XYZ file of C-alpha atoms in Angstrom:
617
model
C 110.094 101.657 90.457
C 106.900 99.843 89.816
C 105.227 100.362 86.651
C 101.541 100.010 86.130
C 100.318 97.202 83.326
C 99.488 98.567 80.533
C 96.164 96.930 80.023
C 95.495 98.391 83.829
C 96.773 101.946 82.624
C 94.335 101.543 79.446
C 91.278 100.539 81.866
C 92.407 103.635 83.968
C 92.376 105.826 80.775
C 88.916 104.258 80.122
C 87.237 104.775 82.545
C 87.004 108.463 82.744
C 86.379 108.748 79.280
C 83.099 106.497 79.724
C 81.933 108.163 82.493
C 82.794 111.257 79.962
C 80.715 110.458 77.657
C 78.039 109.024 79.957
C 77.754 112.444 81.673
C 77.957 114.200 77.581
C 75.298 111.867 76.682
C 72.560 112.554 79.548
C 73.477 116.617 79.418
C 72.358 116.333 75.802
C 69.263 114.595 75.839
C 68.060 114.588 79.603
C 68.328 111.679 81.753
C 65.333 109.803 79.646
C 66.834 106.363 78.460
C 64.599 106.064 75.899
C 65.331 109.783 75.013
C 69.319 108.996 74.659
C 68.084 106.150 72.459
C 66.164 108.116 70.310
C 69.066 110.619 69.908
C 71.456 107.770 69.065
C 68.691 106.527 66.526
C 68.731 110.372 64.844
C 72.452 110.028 64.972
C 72.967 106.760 63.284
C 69.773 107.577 60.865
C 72.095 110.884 59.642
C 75.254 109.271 59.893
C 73.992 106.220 57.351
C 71.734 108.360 54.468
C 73.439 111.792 54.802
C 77.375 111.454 55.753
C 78.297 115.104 54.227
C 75.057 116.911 56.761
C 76.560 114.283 59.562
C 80.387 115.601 58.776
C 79.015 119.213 59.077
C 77.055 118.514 62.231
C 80.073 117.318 64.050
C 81.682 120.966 63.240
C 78.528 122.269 65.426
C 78.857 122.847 69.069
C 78.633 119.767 70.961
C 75.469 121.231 72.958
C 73.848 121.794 69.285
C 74.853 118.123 68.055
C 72.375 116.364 69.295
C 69.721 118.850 67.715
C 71.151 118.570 64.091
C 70.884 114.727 64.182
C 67.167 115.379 64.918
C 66.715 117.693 62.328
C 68.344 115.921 60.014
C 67.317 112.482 60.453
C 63.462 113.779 60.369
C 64.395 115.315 56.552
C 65.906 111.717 55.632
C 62.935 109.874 56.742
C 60.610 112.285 55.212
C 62.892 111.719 51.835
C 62.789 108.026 52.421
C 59.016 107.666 52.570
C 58.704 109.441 49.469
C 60.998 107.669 47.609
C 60.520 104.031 48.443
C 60.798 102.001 45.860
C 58.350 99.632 44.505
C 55.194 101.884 46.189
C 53.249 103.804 44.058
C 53.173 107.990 44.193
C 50.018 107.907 45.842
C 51.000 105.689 48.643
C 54.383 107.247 48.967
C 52.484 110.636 49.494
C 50.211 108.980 51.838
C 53.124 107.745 53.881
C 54.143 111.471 54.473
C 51.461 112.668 55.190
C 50.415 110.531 57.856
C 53.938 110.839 59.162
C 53.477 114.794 58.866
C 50.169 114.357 61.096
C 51.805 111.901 63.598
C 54.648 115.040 63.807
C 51.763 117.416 65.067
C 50.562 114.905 67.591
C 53.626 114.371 69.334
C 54.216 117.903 69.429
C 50.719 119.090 71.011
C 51.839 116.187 73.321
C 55.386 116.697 74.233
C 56.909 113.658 73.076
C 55.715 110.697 70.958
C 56.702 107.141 70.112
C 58.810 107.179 67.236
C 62.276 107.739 67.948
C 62.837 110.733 65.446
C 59.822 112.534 66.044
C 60.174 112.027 69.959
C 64.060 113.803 69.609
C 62.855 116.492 66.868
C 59.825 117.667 69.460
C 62.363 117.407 72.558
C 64.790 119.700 70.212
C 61.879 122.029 70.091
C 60.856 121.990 72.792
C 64.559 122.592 74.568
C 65.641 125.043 72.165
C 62.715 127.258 71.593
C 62.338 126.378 67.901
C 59.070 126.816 66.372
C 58.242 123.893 64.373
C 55.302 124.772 62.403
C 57.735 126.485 59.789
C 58.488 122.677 58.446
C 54.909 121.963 57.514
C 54.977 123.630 54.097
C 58.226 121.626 53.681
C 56.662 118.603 54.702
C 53.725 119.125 52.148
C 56.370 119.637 49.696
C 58.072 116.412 49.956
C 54.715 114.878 49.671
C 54.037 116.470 46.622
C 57.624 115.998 45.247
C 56.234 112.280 44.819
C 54.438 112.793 42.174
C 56.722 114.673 40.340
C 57.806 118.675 39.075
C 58.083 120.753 36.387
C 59.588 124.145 36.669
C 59.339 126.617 33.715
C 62.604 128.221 34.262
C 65.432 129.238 37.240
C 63.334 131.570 38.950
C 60.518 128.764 39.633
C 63.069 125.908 40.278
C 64.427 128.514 43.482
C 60.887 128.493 44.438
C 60.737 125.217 45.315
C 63.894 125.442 46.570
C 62.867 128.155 48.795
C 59.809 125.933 49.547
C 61.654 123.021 50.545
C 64.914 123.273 51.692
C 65.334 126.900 52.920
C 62.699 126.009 56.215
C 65.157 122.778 57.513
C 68.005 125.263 57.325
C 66.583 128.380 58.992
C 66.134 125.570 61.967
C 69.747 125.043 62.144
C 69.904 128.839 62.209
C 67.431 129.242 65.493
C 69.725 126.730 67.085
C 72.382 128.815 66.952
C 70.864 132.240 67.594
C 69.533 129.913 70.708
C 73.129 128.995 71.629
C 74.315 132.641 71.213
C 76.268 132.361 68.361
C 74.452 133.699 64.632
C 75.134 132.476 62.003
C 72.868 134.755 59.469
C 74.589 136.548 57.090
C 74.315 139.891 56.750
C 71.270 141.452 55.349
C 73.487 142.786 52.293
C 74.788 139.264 52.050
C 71.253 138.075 52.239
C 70.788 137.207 48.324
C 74.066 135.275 48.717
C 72.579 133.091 51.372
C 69.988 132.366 49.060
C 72.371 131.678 46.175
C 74.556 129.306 48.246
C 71.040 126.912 49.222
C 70.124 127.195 45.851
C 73.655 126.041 45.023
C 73.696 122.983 47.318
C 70.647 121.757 46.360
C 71.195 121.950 42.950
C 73.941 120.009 43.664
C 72.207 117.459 45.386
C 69.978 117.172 42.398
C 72.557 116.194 40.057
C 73.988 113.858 42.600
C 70.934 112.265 42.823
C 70.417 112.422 39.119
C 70.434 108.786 38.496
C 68.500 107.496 41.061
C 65.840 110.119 40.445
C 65.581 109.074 36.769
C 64.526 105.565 37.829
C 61.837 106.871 39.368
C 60.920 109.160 36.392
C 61.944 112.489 37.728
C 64.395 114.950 36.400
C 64.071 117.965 38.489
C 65.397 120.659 35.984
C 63.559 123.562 34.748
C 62.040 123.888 31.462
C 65.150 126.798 30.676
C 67.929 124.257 31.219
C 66.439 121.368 29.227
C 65.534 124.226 26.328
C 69.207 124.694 25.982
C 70.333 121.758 25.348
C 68.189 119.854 22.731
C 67.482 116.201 23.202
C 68.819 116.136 26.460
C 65.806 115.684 28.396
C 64.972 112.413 26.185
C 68.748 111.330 25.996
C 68.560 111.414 29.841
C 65.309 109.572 30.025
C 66.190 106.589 28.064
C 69.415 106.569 30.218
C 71.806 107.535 27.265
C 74.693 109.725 27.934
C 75.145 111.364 25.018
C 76.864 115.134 23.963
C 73.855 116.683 24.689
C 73.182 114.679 27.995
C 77.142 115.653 28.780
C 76.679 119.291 28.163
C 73.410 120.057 30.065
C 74.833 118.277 33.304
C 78.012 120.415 32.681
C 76.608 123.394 32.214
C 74.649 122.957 35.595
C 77.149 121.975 37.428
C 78.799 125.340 36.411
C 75.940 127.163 37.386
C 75.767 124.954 40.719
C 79.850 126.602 41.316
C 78.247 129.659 40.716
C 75.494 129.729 43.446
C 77.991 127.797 45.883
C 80.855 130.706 45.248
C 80.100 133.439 47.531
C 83.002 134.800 49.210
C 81.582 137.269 51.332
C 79.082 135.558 52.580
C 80.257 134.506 56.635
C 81.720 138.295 56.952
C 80.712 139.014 60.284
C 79.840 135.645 61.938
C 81.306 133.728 64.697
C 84.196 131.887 63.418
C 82.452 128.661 64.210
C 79.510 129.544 62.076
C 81.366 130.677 59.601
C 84.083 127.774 59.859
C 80.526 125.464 59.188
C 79.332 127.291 55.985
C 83.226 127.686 54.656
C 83.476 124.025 55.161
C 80.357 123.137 53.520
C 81.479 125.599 50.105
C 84.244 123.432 49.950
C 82.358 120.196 50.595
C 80.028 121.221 47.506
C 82.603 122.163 45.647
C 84.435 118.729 46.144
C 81.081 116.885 45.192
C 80.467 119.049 41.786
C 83.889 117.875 40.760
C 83.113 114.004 41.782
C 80.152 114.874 39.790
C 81.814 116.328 36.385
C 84.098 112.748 36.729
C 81.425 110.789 36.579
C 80.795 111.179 33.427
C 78.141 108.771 32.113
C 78.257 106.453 35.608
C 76.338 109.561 36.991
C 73.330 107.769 35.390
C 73.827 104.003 36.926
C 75.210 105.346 40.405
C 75.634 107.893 42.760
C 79.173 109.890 42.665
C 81.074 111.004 45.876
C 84.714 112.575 46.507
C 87.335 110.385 47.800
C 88.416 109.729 51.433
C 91.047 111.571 50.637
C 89.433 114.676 49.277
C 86.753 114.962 52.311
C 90.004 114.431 54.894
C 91.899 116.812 53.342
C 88.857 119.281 53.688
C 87.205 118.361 57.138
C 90.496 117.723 59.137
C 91.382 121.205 59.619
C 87.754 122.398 59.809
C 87.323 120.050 63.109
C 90.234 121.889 64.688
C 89.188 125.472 63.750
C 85.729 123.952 65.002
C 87.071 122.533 68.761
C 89.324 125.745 68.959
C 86.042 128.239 68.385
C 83.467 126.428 70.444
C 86.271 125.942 72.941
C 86.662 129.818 73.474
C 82.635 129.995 73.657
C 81.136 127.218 75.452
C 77.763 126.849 74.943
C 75.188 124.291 77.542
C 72.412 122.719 76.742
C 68.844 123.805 78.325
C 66.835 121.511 80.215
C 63.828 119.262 78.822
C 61.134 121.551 78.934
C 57.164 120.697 78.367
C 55.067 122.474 75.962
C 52.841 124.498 78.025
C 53.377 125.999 81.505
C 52.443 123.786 84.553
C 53.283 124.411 88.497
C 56.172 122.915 88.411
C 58.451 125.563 86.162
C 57.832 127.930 83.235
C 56.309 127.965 79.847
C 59.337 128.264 76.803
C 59.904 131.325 75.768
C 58.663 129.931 72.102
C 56.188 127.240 71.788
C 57.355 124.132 69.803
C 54.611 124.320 67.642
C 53.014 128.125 67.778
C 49.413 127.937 67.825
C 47.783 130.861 65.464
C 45.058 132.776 67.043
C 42.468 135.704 65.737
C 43.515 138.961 66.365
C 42.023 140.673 69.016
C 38.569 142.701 68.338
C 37.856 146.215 68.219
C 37.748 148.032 71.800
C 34.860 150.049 70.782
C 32.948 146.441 69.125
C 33.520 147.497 65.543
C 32.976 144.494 63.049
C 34.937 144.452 59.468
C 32.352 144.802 56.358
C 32.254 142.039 53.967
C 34.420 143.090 50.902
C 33.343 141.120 47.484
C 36.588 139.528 46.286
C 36.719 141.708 43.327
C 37.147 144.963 45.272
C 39.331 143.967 47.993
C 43.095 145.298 46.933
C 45.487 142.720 47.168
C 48.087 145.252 48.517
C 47.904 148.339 50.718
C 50.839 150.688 51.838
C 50.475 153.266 54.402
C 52.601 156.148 54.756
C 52.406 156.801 58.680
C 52.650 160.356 58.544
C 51.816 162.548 62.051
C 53.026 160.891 64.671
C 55.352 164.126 66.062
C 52.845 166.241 65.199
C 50.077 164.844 66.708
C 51.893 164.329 70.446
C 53.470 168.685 69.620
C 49.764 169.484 69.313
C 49.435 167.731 72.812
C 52.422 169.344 74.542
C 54.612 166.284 74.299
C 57.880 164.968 73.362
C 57.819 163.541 69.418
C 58.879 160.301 71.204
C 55.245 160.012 72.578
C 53.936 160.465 69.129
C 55.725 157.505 67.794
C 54.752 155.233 70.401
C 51.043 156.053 69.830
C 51.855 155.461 66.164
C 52.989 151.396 67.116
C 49.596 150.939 68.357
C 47.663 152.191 65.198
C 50.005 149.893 63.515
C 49.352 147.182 65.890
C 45.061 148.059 64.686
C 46.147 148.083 60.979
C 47.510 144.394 61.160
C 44.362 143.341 63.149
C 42.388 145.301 60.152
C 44.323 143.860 57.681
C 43.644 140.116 59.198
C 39.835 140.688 59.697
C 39.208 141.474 56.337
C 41.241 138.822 54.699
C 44.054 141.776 53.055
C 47.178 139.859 51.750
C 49.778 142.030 51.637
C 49.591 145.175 53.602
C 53.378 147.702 53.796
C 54.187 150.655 56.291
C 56.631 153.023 55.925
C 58.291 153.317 59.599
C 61.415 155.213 58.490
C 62.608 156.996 55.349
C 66.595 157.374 54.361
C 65.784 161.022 54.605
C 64.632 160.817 57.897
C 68.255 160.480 59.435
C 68.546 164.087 59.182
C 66.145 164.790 62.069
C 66.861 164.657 65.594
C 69.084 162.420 67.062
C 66.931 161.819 70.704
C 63.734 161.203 68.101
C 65.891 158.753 65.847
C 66.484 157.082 68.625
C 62.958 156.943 69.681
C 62.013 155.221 66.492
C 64.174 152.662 66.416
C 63.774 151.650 70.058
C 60.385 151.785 69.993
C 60.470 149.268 66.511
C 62.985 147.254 68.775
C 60.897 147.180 71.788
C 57.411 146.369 69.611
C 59.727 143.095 68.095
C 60.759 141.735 71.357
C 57.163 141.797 72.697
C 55.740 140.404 70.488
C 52.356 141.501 70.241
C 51.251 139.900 66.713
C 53.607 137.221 67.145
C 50.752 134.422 67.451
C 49.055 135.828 64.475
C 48.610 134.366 60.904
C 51.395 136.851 59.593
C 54.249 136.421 57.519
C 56.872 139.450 58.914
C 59.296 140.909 56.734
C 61.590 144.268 56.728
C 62.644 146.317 53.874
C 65.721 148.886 53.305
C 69.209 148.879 54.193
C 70.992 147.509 56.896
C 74.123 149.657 57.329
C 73.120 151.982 59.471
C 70.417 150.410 61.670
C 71.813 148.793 65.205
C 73.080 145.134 64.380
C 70.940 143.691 67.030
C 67.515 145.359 65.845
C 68.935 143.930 61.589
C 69.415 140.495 63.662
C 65.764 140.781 65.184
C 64.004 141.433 62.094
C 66.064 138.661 60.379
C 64.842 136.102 63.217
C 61.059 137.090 63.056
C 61.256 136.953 59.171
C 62.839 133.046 59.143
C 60.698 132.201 62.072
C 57.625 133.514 60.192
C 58.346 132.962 56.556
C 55.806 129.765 56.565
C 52.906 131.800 57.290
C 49.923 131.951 54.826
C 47.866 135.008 56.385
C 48.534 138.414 55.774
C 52.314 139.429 54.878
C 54.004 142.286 56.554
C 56.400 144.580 55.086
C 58.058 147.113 57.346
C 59.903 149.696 55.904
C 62.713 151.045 57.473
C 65.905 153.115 56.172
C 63.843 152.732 53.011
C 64.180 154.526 49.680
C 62.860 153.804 46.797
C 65.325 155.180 44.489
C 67.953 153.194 46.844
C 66.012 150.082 46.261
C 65.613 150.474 42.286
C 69.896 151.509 42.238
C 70.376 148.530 44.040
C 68.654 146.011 42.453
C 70.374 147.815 39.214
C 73.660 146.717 40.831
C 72.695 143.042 41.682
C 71.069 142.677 38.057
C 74.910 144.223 36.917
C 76.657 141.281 39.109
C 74.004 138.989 37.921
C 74.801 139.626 33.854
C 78.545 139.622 34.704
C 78.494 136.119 36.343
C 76.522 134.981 33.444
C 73.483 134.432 35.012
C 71.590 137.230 32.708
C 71.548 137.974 29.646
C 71.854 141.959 28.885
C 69.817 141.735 25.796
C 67.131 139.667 27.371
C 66.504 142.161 30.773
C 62.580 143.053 31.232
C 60.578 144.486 33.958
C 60.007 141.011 35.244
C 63.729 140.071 35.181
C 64.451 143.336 36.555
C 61.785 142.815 39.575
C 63.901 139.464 39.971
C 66.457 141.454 41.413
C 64.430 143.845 44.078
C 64.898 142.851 47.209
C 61.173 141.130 47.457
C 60.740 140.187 44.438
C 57.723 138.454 44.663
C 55.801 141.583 46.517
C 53.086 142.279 44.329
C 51.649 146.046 42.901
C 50.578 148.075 45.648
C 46.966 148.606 44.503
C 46.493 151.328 47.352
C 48.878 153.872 48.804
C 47.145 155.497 51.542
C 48.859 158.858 53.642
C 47.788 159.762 56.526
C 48.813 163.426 58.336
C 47.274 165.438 55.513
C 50.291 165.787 53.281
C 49.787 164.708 49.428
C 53.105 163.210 48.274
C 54.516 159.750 48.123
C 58.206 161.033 49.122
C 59.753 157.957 47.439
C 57.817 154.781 48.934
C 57.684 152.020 46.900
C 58.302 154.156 43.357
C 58.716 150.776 41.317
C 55.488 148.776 43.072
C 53.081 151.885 43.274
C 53.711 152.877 39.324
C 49.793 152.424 38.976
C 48.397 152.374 42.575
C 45.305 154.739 43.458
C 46.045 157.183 45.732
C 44.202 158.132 48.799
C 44.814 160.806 51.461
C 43.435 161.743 54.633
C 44.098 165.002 56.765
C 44.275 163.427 60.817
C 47.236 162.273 62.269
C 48.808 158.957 62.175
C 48.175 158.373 65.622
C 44.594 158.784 65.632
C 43.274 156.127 63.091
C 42.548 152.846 63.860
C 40.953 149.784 61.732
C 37.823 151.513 60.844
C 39.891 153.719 58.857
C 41.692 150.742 57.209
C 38.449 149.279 56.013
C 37.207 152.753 54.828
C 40.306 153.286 52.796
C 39.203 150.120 51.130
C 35.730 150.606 50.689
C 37.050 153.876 48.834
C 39.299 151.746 46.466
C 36.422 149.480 45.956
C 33.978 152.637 44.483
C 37.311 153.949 42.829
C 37.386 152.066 38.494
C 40.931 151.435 37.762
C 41.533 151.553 33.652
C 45.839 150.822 33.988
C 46.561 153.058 30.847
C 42.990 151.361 29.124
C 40.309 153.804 27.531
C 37.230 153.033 29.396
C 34.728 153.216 26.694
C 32.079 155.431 26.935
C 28.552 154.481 27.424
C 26.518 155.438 24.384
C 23.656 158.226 25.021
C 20.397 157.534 24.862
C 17.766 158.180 22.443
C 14.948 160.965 23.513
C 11.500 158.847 23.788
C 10.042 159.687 20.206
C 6.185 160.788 20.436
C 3.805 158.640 18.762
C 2.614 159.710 15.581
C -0.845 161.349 15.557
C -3.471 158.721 14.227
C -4.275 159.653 10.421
């Protein structure tokens, strides 16, 4: 029997693994040489400043690969022009900026130049992802340059929020794209939170040395409080007891954030398999990070070989044995607008904000003076079934007529510059009515997210109550409008639904309970403000105006803790039957309306009666 070389059988073996990877290669990044190239230039550019994100990109689909090398590589270039040595802050910032600007270009154009910007707007642009939600990231890396100060935790996951939290909610589009989620729960949602906050705190003390060089030591006022002569120890590049026991102490409270076990409940194992693997990844670092002892100040620490095989070796099989069982292809290039030759995306890769649309009947907003325009209005939409009964039609109709005096309140809201504006769409007391007309409601909210009718607007979406009962897919929906929308400076909109406000204050009791049990609070030390830490918006401000429409005159439990000291106003027609003009009369109302928060309003003194001259002598 004649047996084949075995140089020929290795050339035999070869050669369909080339052509493989050939055919791998052009279904990821089109048939575009210079497009592969740029790809390869993302990859290499992750692979070289970021090997823990490039480890955790491989455990991504193959189809998605490609995408997180873009992503990726555009945060370590960003990173890179703001820290270049020898250049001064104002250059550095400069350097971001104009690379920021170049970014928008490329994306208005469909492709650009520069290798990573040319792959990140062909990721868009494939995917669907909307890439105007990195800006504010982008102009916080340029002002990173000149350096931070946080007052305390709270602040410090501001900036974190700021920063970090937009290049991640990408990664999470890509996947909703490729049809497998990998947001947590809304229960879990503080969690998710925690566990960013956790790896970029541990990023910061990674990079603790290196940052020092340049001056920066990006700890809050609260940590450095603790812990005298730390923050000078650490400048002068001492490592002394005090130096030693502020890093420890933060690297505890880095474990802390990181440690959330319940966070991938419910996700496709290879979403889950990524953020498990990256726990134990940040995990692994804090510990290279507690043995570095006083070397953390002259380099930068990093586990062993060992220690990162021992972790990502199984995670690559639990990875290739859950995208194998859900296969997942990659979309064609696509263009940014539509053209004869095929469709427009389904998401533009850079939405383009316009006005809302104007009053049917020509209606123009009044001019509000700053100092009597309420910074928050919430609307209880009362009516709607009664208003489609009077009318000899089904409650369902009545709800759907109530979407479109919604749809006028955000146009309202938007024309007269309001900030924050909340409606109340569905109460936890509500389940008790009808089944058919639950159902109407929460179609009807599902049906008003999918179109998207105030999608292109300058507004920030968010939802409010609890997610146990609502569909999964309508919770997923409002999750994906509120990450794709979070960057949004306009008017922010709170939709509440299964809301309670007695639910809401019990369960931020519970998560300020967890919270002083892990440590992070202390008991003695709870306010209102550390209390309001622990709602689930915590940064929504007062409600300065509750308005009810339907001619009721309760709040039934909306909002209890934001509305302690908001004016009430009521109005007797249906919910169905206002439109904007009623918005900005509500407001003019509040405007004539003095507001004295528990104050005495000092009377004016009376006047004196005129006194008759005196009579000439």
């Amino acid at each position: 029997m004649r047996t084949t070389p075995r140089s020929t059988t290795q050339d035999t073996e070869a050669a369909p693994r080339a052509r493989w990877r050939r055919l791998a290669a052009r279904s990821r990044s089109g048939e575009d040489p210079s497009l592969r190239a740029a790809y390869r230039a993302c990859r290499l550019t992750t692979r070289q400043h970021d090997p823990g994100m490039y480890a955790l990109v491989q455990l991504m689909p193959p189809a998605l690969r490609p995408a997180g090398w873009a992503l990726w590589a555009a945060a370590n270039v960003l990173d890179d022009l703001a820290d270049q040595d020898g250049a001064e802050p104002a250059e550095r910032a400069a350097r971001v900026e104009a690379w920021t600007k170049a970014l928008r270009r490329d994306v208005a154009a469909g492709s650009g130049s520069d290798p990573v910007r040319r792959a990140l707007v062909d990721t868009a642009l494939r995917w669907g992802l909307d890439l105007s939600g990195l800006y504010g990231a982008m102009a916080g890396t340029r002002d990173d340059v000149r350096g931070r100060r946080f007052a305390d935790w709270a602040e410090w996951r501001a900036w974190c929020d700021e920063g970090v939290v937009p290049w991640v909610d990408q990664v999470g589009h890509l996947f909703e794209r490729a049809g497998a989620p990998m947001a947590p729960r809304f229960d879990r949602r503080g969690d998710y939170e925690h566990f960013i906050s956790g790896a970029q705190l541990t990023d910061t003390l990674t990079d603790l040395g290196s940052d020092l060089a340049q001056g920066l030591l990006l700890l809050p006022r609260e940590a450095l409080d603790a812990w005298p002569g730390a923050e000078d120890d650490l400048r002068r590049g001492r490592w002394s007891p005090a130096a030693a026991a502020l890093v420890g102490a933060t690297t505890d409270l880095a474990r802390t954030w990181v440690a959330r076990p319940g966070l991938t409940r419910g996700m496709h194992p290879g979403a889950a398999n990524l953020l498990d693997t990256a726990a134990r990844l940040l995990r692994a670092q804090l510990d290279a990070v507690d043995a570095a002892g006083a070397s953390l100040l002259d380099r930068t620490p990093r586990p062993s070989l060992a220690t990162r095989a021992r972790i990502l070796a199984p995670a690559r099989v639990r990875a290739r044995l859950a995208w194998s069982l859900t296969p997942r292809a990659v979309p064609a290039p696509r263009r940014p607008a539509a053209d004869a030759s095929g469709p427009r995306p389904a998401v533009a890769a850079d939405t383009v904000l316009r006005p809302p649309p104007p009053h049917s009947g020509g209606a123009r907003p009044p001019r509000i003076a700053a100092d009597r325009m309420p910074r928050h209005v919430a609307i209880v939409m009362d009516g709607n079934g009664r208003w489609a009964q009077q009318r000899g039609l089904p409650r369902s109709e009545g709800h759907r007529a109530g979407s479109v005096a919604a749809h006028e309140m955000v146009y309202g809201a938007l024309e007269i510059g309001l900030r924050h504006l909340t409606l109340y769409a569905f109460s936890t007391e509500n389940w008790k009515r009808d089944t058919g007309e639950i159902t109407a409601i929460l179609e009807g909210v599902r049906r008003d997210l999918d179109a998207g009718r105030i999608r292109d607007l300058d507004v920030r979406q968010r939802w409010s109550g609890r997610p146990g009962r609502l569909p999964e897919e309508l919770v997923q929906a409002f999750a994906h409008e509120e990450r794709r929308t979070r960057a949004r400076t306009g008017l922010t909109l709170t939709v509440c639904l299964d809301y309670g406000g007695r639910d809401e204050i019990t369960r931020a009791a519970a998560a300020l309970a967890r919270a002083a049990q892990a440590g992070d609070v202390v008991p003695d030390l709870v306010d209102e403000e550390v209390f309001a830490r622990h709602l689930p918006h915590p940064d929504m401000p007062d409600v300065d105006l509750l308005w009810r429409t339907g001619g009721e005159q309760r709040t039934s439990n909306f909002l209890p803790w934001q509305a302690t000291y908001a004016e009430l106003y009521f109005t007797p027609g249906p919910w169905p039957d206002v439109d904007r003009r009623d918005l900005w009369q509500a407001v003019a109302e509040y405007g004539r309306r003095r507001r004295r928060h528990g104050a005495a309003v000092p009377l004016a003194s009376p006047r004196k009666p005129p006194t008759a001259p005196s009579a000439p002598l």
